[in-house]
Structure formats: structure tokens, C-alpha cells
Short mmCIF file of C-alpha atoms and ligand atoms in Angstrom, two decimals:
data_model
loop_
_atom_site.label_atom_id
_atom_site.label_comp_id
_atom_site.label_asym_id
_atom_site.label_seq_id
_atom_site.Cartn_x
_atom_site.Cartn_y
_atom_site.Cartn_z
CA UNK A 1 16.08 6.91 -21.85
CA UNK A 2 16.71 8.47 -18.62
CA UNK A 3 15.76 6.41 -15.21
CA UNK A 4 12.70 6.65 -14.05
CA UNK A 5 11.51 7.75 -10.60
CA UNK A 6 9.00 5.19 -8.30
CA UNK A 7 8.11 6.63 -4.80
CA UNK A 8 6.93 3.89 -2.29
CA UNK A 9 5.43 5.12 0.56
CA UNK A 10 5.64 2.66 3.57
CA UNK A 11 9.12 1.35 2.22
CA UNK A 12 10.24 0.38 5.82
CA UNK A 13 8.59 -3.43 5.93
CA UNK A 14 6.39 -5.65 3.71
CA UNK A 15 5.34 -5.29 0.44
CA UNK A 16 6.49 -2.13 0.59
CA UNK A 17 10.16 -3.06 0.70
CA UNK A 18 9.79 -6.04 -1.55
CA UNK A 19 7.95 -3.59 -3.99
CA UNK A 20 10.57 -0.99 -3.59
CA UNK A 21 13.23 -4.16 -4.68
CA UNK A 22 11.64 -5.12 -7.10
CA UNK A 23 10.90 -1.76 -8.90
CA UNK A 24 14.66 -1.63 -8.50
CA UNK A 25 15.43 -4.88 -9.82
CA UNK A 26 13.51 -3.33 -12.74
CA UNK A 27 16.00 -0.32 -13.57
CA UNK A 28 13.82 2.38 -11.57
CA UNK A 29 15.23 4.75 -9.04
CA UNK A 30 13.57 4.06 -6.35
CA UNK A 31 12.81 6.95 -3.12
CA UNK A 32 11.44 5.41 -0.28
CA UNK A 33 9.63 6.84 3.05
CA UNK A 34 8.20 5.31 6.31
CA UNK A 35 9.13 6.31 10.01
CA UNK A 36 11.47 3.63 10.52
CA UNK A 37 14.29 5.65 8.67
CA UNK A 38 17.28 3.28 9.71
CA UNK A 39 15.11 0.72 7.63
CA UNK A 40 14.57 2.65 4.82
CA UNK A 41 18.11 4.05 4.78
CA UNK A 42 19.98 0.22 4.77
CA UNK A 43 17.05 -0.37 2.19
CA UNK A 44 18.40 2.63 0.16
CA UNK A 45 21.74 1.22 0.14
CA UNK A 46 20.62 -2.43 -0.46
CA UNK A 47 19.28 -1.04 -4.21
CA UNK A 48 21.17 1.92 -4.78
CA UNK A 49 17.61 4.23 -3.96
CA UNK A 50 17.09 7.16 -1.64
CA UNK A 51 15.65 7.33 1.63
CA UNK A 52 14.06 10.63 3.12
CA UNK A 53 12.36 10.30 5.97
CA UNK A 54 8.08 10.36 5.78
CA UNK A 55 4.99 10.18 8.22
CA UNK A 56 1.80 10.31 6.00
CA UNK A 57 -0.25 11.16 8.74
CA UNK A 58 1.71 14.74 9.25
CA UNK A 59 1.36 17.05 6.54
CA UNK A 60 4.62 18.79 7.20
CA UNK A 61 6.01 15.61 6.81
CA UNK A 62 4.80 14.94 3.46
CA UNK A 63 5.12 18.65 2.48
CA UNK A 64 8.80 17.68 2.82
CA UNK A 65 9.33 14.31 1.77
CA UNK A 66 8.00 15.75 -1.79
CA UNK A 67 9.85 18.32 -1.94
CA UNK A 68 13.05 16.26 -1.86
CA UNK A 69 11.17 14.44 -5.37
CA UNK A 70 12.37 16.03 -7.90
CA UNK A 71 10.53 14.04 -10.78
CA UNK A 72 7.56 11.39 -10.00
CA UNK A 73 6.96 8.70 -13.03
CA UNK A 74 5.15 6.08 -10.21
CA UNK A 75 3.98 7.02 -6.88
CA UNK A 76 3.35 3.44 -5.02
CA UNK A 77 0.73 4.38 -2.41
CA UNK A 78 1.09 1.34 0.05
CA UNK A 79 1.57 2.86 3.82
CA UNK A 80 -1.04 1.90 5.67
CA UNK A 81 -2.39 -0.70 8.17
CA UNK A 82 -5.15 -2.02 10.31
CA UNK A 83 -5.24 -1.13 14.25
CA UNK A 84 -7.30 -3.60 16.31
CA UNK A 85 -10.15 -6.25 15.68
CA UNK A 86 -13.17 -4.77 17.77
CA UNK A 87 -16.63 -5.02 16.74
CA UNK A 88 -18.73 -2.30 15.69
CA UNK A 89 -20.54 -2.10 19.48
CA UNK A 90 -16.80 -1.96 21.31
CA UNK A 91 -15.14 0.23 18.56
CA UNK A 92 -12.29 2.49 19.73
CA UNK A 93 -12.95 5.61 17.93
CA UNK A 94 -9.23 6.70 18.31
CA UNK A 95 -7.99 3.73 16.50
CA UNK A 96 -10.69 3.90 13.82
CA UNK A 97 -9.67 7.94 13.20
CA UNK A 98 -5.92 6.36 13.07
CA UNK A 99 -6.45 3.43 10.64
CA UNK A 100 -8.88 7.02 8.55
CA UNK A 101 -5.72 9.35 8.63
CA UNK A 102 -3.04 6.66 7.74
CA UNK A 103 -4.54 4.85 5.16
CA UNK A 104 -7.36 7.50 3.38
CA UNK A 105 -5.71 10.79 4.15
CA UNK A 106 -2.13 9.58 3.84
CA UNK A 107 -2.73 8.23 0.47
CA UNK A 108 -4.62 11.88 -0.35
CA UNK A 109 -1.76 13.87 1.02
CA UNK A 110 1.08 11.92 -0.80
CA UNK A 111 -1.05 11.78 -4.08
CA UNK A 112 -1.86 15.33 -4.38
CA UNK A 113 1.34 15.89 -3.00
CA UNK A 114 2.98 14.11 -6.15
CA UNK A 115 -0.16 14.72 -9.05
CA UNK A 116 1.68 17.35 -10.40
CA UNK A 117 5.32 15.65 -10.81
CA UNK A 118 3.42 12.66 -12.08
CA UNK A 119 1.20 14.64 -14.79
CA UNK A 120 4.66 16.76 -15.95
CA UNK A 121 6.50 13.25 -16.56
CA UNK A 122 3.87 12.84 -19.42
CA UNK A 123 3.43 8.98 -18.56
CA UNK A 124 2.61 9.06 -14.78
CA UNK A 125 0.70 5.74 -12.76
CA UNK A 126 -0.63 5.69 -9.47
CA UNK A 127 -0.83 2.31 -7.95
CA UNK A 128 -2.22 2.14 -4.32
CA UNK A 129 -2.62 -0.72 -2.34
CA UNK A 130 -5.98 -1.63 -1.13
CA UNK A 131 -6.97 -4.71 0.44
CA UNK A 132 -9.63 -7.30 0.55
CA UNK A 133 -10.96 -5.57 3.16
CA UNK A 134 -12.10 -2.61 0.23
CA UNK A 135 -14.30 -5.14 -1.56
CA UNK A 136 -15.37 -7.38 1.51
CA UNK A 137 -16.93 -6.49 5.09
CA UNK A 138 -15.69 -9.04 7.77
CA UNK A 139 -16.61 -9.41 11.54
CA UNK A 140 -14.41 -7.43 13.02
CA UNK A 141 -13.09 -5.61 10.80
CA UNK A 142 -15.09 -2.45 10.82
CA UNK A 143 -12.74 0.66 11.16
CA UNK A 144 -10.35 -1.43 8.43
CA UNK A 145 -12.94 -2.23 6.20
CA UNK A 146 -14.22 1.94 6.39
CA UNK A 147 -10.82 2.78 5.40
CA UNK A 148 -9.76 0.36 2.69
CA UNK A 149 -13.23 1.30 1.28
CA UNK A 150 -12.84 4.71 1.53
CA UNK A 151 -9.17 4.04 -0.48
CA UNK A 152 -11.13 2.42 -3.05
CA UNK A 153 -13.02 5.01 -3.27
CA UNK A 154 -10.37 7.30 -3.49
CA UNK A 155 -8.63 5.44 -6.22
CA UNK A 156 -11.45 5.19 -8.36
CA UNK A 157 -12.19 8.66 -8.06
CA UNK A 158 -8.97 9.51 -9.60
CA UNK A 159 -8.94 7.01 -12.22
CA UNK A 160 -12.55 9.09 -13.45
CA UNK A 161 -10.89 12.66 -12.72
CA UNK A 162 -7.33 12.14 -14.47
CA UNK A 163 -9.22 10.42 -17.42
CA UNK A 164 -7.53 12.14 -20.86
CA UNK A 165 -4.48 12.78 -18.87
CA UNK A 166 -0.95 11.66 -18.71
CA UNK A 167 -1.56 9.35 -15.37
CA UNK A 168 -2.60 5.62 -15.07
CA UNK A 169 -4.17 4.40 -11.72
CA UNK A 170 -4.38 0.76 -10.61
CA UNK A 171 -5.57 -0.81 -7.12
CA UNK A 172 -4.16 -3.74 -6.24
CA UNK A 173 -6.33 -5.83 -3.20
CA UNK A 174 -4.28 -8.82 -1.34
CA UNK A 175 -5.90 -11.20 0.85
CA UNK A 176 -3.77 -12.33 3.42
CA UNK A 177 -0.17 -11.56 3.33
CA UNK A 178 2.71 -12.57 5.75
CA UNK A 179 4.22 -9.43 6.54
CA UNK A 180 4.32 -7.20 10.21
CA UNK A 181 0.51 -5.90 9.04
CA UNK A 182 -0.74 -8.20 12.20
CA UNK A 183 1.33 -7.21 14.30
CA UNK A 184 0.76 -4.05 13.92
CA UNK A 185 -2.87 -4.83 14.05
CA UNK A 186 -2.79 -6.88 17.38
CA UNK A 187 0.06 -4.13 18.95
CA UNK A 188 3.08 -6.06 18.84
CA UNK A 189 1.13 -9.17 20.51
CA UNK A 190 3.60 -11.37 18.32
CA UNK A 191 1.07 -15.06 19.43
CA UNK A 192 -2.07 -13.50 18.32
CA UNK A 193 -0.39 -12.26 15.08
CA UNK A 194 1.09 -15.78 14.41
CA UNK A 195 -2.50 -17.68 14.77
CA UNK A 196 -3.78 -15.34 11.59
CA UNK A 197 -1.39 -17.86 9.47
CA UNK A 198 -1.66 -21.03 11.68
CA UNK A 199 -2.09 -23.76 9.19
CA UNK A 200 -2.17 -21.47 5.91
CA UNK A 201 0.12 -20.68 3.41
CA UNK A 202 -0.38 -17.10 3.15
CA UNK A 203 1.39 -14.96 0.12
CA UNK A 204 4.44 -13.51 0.55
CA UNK A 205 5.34 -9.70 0.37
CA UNK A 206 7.68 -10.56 -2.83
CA UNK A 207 4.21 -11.82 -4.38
CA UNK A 208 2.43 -8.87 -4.08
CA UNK A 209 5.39 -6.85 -5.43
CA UNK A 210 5.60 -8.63 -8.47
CA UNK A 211 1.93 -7.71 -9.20
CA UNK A 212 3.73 -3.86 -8.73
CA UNK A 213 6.17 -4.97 -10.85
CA UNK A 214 4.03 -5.92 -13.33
CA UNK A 215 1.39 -3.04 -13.48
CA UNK A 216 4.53 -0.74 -13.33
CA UNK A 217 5.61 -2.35 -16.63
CA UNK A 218 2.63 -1.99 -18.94
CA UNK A 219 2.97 -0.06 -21.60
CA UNK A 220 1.18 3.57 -21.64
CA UNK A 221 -1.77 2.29 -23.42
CA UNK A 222 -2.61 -0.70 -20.79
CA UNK A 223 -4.09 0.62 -17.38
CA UNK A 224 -4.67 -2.28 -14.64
CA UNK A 225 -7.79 -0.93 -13.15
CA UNK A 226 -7.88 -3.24 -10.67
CA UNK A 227 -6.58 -6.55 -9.37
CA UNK A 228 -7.79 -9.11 -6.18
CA UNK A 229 -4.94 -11.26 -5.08
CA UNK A 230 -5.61 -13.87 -2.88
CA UNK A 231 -3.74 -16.79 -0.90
CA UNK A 232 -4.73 -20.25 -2.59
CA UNK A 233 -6.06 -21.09 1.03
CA UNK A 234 -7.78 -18.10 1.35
CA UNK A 235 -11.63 -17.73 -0.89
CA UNK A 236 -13.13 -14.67 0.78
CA UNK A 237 -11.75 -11.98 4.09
CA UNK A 238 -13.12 -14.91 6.59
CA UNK A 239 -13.54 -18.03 4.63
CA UNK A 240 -9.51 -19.80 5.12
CA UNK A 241 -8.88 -23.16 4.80
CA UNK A 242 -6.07 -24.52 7.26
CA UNK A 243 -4.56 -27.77 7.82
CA UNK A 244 -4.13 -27.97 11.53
P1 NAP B 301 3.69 -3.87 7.25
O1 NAP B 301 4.79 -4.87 7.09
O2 NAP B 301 3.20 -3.55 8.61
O3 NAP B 301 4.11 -2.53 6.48
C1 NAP B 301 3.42 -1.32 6.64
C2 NAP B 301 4.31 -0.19 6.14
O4 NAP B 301 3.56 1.04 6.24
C3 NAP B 301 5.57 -0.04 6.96
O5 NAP B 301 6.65 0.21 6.10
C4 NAP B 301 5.28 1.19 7.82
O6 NAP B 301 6.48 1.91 8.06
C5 NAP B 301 4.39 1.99 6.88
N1 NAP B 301 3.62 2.97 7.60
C6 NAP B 301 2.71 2.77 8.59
N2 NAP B 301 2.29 3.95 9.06
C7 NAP B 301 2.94 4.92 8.35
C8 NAP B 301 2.93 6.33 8.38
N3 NAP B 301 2.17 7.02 9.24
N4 NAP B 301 3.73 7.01 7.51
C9 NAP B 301 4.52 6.32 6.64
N5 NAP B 301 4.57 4.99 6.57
C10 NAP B 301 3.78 4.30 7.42
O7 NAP B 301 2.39 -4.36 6.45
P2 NAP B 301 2.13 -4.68 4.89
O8 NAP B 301 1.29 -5.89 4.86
O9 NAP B 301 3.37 -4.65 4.09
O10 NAP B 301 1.19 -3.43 4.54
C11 NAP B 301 1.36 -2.65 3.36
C12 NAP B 301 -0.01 -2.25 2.84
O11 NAP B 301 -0.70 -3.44 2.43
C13 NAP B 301 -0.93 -1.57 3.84
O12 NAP B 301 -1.61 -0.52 3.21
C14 NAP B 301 -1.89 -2.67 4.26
O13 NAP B 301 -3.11 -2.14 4.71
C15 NAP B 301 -2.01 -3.40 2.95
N6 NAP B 301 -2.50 -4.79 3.01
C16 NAP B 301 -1.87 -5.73 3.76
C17 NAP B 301 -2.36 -7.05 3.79
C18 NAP B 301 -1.73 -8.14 4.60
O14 NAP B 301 -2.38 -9.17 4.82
N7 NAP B 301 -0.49 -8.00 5.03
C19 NAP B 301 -3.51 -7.36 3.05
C20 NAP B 301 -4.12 -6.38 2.29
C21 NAP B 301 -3.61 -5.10 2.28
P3 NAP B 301 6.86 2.69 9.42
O15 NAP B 301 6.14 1.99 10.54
O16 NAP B 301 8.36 2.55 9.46
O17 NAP B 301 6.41 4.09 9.20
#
């Protein structure tokens, strides 16, 4: 059988680049986007994928990252990100429009980017990567919570429209995860980021991509609509247990 193609967007960092290893691992060719292209290139050499260069929030962007895919068997929509902790009353709308275009229409643009590639391979599969933060409303978490809902949405969506066609779609929600996601979140403020795992074991990137690994490797008939991962620490978005 010839190798199968699996597109991670996000590739750079995370679960991302343990997903894109692991898909690898597996015996697909991997291509792999994010900004940080000397990251995705080294990743590229790491497990013998390709790298091409890809902003989700910039259509031109995508226009050309998929037009360097020649075939699409798995599109791995996982770019994405939270930007800030305000509440509700001291929202910044600019960072809640940014967490909107990276997360909701970056996974629309790469999907419908990709839907035709992934219908013409005659066993396609969407798998995005949601969050708790889709299923669960937290204090502070507004803008986040809008956007991972709004990829559930999304997701779902699809799952109803592409129903009798050649295309599985799965959402797969982590809790918390060790990765550079609060970092990102709290603008390279590398103290605040480190108290989100103070006293927890969180999961690790490499767990989350063998739940990709896994849905990836179901045979046609078996679609994974949907799966909640969380850290054994970790019950609900807010309710942690740590041992300080
Ligand atoms: P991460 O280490 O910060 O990785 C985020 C990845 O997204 C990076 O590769 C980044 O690459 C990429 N990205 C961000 N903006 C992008 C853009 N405009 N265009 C293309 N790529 C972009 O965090 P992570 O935890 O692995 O996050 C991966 C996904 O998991 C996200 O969707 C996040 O919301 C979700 N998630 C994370 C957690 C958690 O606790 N860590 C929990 C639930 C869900 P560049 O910056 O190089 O572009």
C-alpha cells in the first residue's frame, strides 16, 4: 500500500510535534506547518517528513501551504492556543478576536483547505484538537472557552455534514498538558506559566499524541467521535489537586 499522508498543523511545539512523531513512528508521511519554520524543518529531518512553512491565521498562507499537499489521508487540526486569563468585565477584545482567528478560523481555513484531498483519498479523518475548555466554562477563561466551543462546534458540524462520505472526524479534549500552551497564554511570563503545574503531574504532549495515534489507526469502520483526556490530578478545568 502506498504511504499515507498526515498534515499537522501547529507541528512547531507540543502535542503537535509529539503527534507529528508519532504518526511517523506509525509509517505515515508526515507534512508539518507552524511559524517557527527552523522547528518544523529540524522536525522534518528528525522523521524523514516535510516542512512548508504555515500561519493559519493568513489565508494566503494556508492557500499555499495546501497547495504544496499533494494527497491528504489525515489532516491533524491542532494549532491553536489561549492568549491571556482576564475576566469577562476586563476582556481584551484584541486577544479574544486572536485566540477566534487562530483556533476557529484556522481550523476552517486548513479544513476546507484540505476537504477535498481528504474526500479523493476515499478513507479521509479529521482529528482536531479541542480542549477542556470546549466542554467546560472556567473563571477566566472566557475568550478560550468561546473559541474551543466554537471548535467543537465546528467539528461536530462536520462530523453531521460529511456523514455517507469518505471522511472520519474525531475531537480529542486534554485537560492540562505540559507543553509552551502557558506560556503562550501568560506572554512568555515563564513564573506564572510554571505555577499552572506547581504540585501536579500534568500529561505530557507524547500522551496526547498517542490518543492521535490511536484514532489515526482505527479501521474505516470505527470513528472516535470524541474523547476527554484528563491529568489524574486534574477532575474538571478548575478543580486540581496538588501536593504542595
Ligand atoms: P504549544 O506548545 O504552545 O503549541 C502550539 C502550536 O500551535 C505551536 O506549534 C505553534 O507554532 C502553533 N501555532 C500557534 N499559532 C499558529 C498559527 N497562527 N499558525 C500556525 N501554527 C500556529 O501548545 P500545545 O499545548 O501543544 O497546543 C496544541 C493545541 O492543544 C492547541 O490547539 C491548544 O489550544 C490545545 N490544548 C492544549 C492544552 C494544554 O494544556 N497544553 C489543553 C487543551 C488543549 P508556531 O508558534 O511556530 O506557529
Amino acid at each position: 500500500m502506498a504511504q499515507r499522508t498526515a498534515v499537522v498543523t501547529g507541528a512547531s511545539s507540543g502535542i503537535g510535534a509529539a503527534s507529528a512523531r508519532a504518526l511517523a513512528a506509525d509509517g505515515w508521511n508526515v507534512v508539518i506547518g507552524a511559524r517557527r519554520t527552523d522547528r518544523i524543518e529540524a522536525l522534518a529531518a528528525e522523521v524523514g517528513g516535510t516542512a512548508i512553512p504555515l500561519d493559519v491565521t493568513d489565508q494566503e498562507s494556508v492557500d499555499a501551504f495546501c497547495s504544496r499537499v499533494e494527497t491528504c489521508d489525515l489532516l491533524l487540526n491542532n494549532a491553536g492556543g489561549a492568549f491571556g486569563t482576564a475576566s469577562i468585565a476586563e476582556a481584551d477584545v484584541d486577544q479574544w478576536q486572536a485566540m477566534y482567528d487562530v483556533n476557529v478560523l484556522g481550523t476552517l481555513r486548513v479544513t476546507k483547505a484540505l476537504l477535498p484531498k481528504l474526500v479523493a483519498s476515499g478513507d479521509g479523518q479529521v482529528i482536531t484538537i479541542g480542549s477542556i475548555a470546549a466542554r467546560e466554562p472556567y473563571k477566566g477563561g472566557g475568550g478560550y472557552n468561546a473559541a474551543k466551543h466554537a471548535v467543537a462546534a465546528l467539528t461536530r458540524v462536520l462530523r453531521l455534514e460529511l456523514l455517507g462520505q469518505p471522511v472520519r472526524v474525531s475531537e480529542i479534549d486534554p485537560g492540562m498538558v505540559e507543553t509552551e500552551f502557558s506560556l503562550v497564554r501568560f506572554d512568555g511570563d515563564a513564573e506564572k506559566a510554571a505555577k499552572v503545574y506547581e504540585g501536579v503531574t500534568p500529561m505530557t504532549a507524547e500522551d496526547i499524541a498517542e490518543a492521535v495515534r490511536w484514532v489515526a489507526s482505527r479501521p474505516r469502520h470505527v470513528n472516535i467521535d470524541q474523547i476527554l483526556m484528563l491529568a489524574t490530578a486534574q477532575t474538571s478545568a478548575q478543580s486540581v489537586h496538588r501536593e504542595l
